[in-house]
Coordinates of N, CA and C in Angstrom, one line a residue:
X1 N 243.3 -2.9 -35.8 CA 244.4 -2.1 -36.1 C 243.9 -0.8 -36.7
X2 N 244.5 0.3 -36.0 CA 243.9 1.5 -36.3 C 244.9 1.9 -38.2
X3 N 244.2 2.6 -38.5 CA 244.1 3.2 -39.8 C 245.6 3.8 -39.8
X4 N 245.9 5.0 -38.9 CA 246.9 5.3 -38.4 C 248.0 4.4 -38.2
X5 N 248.2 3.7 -37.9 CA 249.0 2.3 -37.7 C 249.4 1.4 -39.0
X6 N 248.3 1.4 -39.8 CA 248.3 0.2 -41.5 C 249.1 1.5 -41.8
X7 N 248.8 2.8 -41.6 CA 249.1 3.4 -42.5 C 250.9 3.9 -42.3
X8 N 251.4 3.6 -41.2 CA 252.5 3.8 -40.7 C 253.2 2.4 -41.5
X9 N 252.6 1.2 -41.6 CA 253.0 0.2 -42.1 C 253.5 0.4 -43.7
X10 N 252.3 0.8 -44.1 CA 252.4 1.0 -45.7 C 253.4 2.1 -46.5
X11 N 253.7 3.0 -45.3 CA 254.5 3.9 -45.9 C 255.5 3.5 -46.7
X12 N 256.5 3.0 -46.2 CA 257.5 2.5 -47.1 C 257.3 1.9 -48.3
X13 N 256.5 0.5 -48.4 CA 255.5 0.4 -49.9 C 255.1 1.7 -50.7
X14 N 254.6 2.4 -50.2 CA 253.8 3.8 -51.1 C 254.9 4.8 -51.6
X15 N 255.9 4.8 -50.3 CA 257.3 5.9 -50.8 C 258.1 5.8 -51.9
X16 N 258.0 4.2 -51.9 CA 259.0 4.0 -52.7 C 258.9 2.5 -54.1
X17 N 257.5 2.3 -53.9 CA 256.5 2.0 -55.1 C 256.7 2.6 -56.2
X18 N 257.0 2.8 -57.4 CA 256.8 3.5 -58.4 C 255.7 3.5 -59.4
X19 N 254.9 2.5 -58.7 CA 253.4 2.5 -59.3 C 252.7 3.7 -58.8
X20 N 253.1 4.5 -57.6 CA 251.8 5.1 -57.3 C 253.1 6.9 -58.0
X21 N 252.2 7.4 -59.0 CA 253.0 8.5 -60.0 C 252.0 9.5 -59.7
X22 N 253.0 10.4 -60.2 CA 252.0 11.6 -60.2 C 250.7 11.8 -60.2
X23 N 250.4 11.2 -61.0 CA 248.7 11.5 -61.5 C 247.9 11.2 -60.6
X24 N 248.3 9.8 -60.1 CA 247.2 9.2 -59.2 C 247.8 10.2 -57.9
X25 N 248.7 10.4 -57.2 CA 248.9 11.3 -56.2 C 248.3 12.3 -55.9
X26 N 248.6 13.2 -57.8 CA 247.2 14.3 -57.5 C 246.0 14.1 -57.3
X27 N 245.0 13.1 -58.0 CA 244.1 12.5 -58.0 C 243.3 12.8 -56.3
X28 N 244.7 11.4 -55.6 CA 244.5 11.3 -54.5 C 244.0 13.0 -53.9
X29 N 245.1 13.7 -53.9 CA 245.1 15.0 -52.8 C 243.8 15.9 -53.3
X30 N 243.2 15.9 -54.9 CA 242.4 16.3 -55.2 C 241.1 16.0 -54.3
X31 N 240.7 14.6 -54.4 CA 239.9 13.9 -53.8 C 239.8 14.5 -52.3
X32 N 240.8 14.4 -51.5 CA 241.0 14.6 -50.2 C 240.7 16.1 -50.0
X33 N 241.0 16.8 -50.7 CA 240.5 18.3 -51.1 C 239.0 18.4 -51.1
X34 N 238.9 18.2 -52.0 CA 237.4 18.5 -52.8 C 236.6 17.4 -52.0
X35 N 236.6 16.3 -51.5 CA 235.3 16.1 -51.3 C 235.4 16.3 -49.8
X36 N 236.4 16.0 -49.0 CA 236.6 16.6 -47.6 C 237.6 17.5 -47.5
X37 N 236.9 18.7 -47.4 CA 237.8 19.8 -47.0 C 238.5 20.2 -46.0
X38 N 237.4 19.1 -44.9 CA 238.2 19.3 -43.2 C 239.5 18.4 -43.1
X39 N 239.8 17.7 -44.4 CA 240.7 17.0 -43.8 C 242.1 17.3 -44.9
X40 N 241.9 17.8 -46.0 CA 243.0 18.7 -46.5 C 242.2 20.2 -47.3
X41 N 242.7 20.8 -46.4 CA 242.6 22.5 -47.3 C 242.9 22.6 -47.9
X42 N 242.7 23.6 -49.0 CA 243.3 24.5 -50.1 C 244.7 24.3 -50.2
X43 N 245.0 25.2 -48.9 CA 246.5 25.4 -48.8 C 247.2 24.1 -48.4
X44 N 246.9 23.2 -48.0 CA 247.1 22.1 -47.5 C 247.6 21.0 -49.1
X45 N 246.7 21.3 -49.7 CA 246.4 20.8 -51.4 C 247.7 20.7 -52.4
X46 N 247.4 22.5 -52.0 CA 248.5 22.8 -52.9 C 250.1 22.7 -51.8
X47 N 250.3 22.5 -51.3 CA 251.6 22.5 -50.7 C 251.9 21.0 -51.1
X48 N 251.2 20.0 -51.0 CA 251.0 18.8 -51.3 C 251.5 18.3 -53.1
X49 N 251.0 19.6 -53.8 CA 251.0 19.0 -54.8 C 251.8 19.4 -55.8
X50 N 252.6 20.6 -55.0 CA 254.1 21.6 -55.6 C 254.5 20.7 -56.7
X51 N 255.1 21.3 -57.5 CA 255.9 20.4 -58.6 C 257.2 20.5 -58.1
X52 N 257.9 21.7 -57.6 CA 259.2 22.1 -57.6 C 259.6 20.6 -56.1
X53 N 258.9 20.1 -55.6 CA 259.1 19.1 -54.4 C 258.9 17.5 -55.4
X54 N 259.8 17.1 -54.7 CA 260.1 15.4 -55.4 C 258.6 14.9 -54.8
X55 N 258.1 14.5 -55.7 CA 256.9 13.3 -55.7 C 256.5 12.4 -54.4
X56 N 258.2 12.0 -54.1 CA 258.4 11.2 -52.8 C 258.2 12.1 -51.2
X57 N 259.2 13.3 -51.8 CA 258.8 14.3 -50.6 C 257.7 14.3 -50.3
X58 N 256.7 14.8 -51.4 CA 255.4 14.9 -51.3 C 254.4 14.2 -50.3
X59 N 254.8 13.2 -51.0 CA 253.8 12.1 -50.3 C 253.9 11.6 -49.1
X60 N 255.2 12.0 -48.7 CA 256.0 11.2 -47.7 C 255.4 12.4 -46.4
X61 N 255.3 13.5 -46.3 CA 254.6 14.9 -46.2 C 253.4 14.8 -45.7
X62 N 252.8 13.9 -47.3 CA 250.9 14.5 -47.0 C 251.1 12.9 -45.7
X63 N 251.5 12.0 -45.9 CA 251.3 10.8 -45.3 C 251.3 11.0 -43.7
X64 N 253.0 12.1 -43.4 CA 252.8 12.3 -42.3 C 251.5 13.5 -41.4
X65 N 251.5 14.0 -42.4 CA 250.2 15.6 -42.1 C 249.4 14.5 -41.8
X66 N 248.8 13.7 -42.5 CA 247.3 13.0 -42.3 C 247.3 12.1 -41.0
X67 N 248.9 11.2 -40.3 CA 248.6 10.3 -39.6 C 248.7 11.4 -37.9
X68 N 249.5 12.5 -38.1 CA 249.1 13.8 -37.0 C 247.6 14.0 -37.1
X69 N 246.7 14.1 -37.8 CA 245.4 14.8 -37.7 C 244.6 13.3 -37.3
X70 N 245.0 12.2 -37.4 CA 244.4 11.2 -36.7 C 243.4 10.2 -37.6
X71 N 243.0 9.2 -37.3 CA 242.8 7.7 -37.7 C 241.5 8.2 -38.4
X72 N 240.7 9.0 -38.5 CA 239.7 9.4 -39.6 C 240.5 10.1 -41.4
X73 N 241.4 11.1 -40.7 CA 241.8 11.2 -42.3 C 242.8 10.3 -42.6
X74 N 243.4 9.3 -42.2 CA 244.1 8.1 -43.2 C 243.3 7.3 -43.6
X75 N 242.2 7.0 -43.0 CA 240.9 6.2 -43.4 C 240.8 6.9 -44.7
X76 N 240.3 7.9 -44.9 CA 239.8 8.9 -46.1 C 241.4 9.0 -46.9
X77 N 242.2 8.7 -46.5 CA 243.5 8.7 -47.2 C 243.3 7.0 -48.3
X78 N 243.0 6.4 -47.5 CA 243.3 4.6 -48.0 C 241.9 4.5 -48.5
X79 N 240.3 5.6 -48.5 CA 239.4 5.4 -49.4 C 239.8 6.1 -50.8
X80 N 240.6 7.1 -50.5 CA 240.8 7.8 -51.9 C 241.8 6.6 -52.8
X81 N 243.1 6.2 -52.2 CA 244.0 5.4 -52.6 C 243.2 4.2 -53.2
X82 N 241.9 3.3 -53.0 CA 241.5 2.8 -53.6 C 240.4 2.9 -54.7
X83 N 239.9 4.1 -54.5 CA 239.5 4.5 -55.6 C 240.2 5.1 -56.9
X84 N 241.8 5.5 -56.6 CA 241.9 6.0 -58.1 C 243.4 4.7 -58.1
X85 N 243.7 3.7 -57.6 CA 244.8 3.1 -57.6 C 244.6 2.0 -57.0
X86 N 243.5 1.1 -57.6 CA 243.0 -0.2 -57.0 C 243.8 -1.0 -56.6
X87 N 244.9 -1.3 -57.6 CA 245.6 -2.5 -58.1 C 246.6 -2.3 -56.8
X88 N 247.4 -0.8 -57.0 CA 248.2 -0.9 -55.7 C 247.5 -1.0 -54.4
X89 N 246.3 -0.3 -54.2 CA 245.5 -0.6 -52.8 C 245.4 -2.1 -52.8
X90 N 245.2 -2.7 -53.0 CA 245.0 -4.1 -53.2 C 246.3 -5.2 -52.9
X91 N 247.7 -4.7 -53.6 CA 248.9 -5.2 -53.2 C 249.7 -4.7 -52.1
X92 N 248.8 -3.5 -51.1 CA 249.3 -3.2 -49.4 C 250.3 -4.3 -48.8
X93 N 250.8 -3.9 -48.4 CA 251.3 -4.9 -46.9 C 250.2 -4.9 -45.8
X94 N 249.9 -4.0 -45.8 CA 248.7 -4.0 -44.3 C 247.4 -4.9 -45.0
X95 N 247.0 -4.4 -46.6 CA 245.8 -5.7 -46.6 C 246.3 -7.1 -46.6
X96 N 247.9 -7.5 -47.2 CA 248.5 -9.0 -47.1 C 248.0 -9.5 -45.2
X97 N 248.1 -8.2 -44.5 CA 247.9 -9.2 -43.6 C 246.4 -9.0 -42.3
X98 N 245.4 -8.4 -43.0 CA 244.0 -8.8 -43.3 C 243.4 -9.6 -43.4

């Protein structure tokens, strides 16, 4: 199952989760930023990480940007997500059925 795919699955868990908050979202896009730049820019970052945009927008956004650029950056999407938000990486729908 492509990455792209779990990741289509999980959306709805992640959108509407209230575990996954601000912090760790920035976290996330930080990460996504800063250690691979090919897969969110600068400008990419910060459009991502607007305050004046609902949280959910947000994410709902970076989730679709990343699954258009293809099954390497949701991979790097679901390595950052378990690095700073184990507990919810770990409670996925897509890992329940792993």
């Amino acid at each position: 199952q492509s990455y792209c795919h779990r990741l289509q699955h999980d959306t709805c868990f992640l959108t509407s989760n209230s575990q996954l908050n601000e912090q760790v979202v920035d976290k996330i896009i930080l990460q996504l930023n800063r250690v691979y730049p090919q897969i969110l820019t600068d400008a990419e970052a910060e459009k991502f990480r607007n305050p004046k945009a609902s949280l959910n927008i947000r994410l709902t956004d970076l989730i679709k940007h990343l699954q258009k650029k293809g099954d390497r950056h949701c991979q790097e999407f679901y390595r950052a997500l378990q690095i700073n938000a184990e507990q919810l990486y770990n409670d996925l729908p897509s890992r329940k059925i792993l």
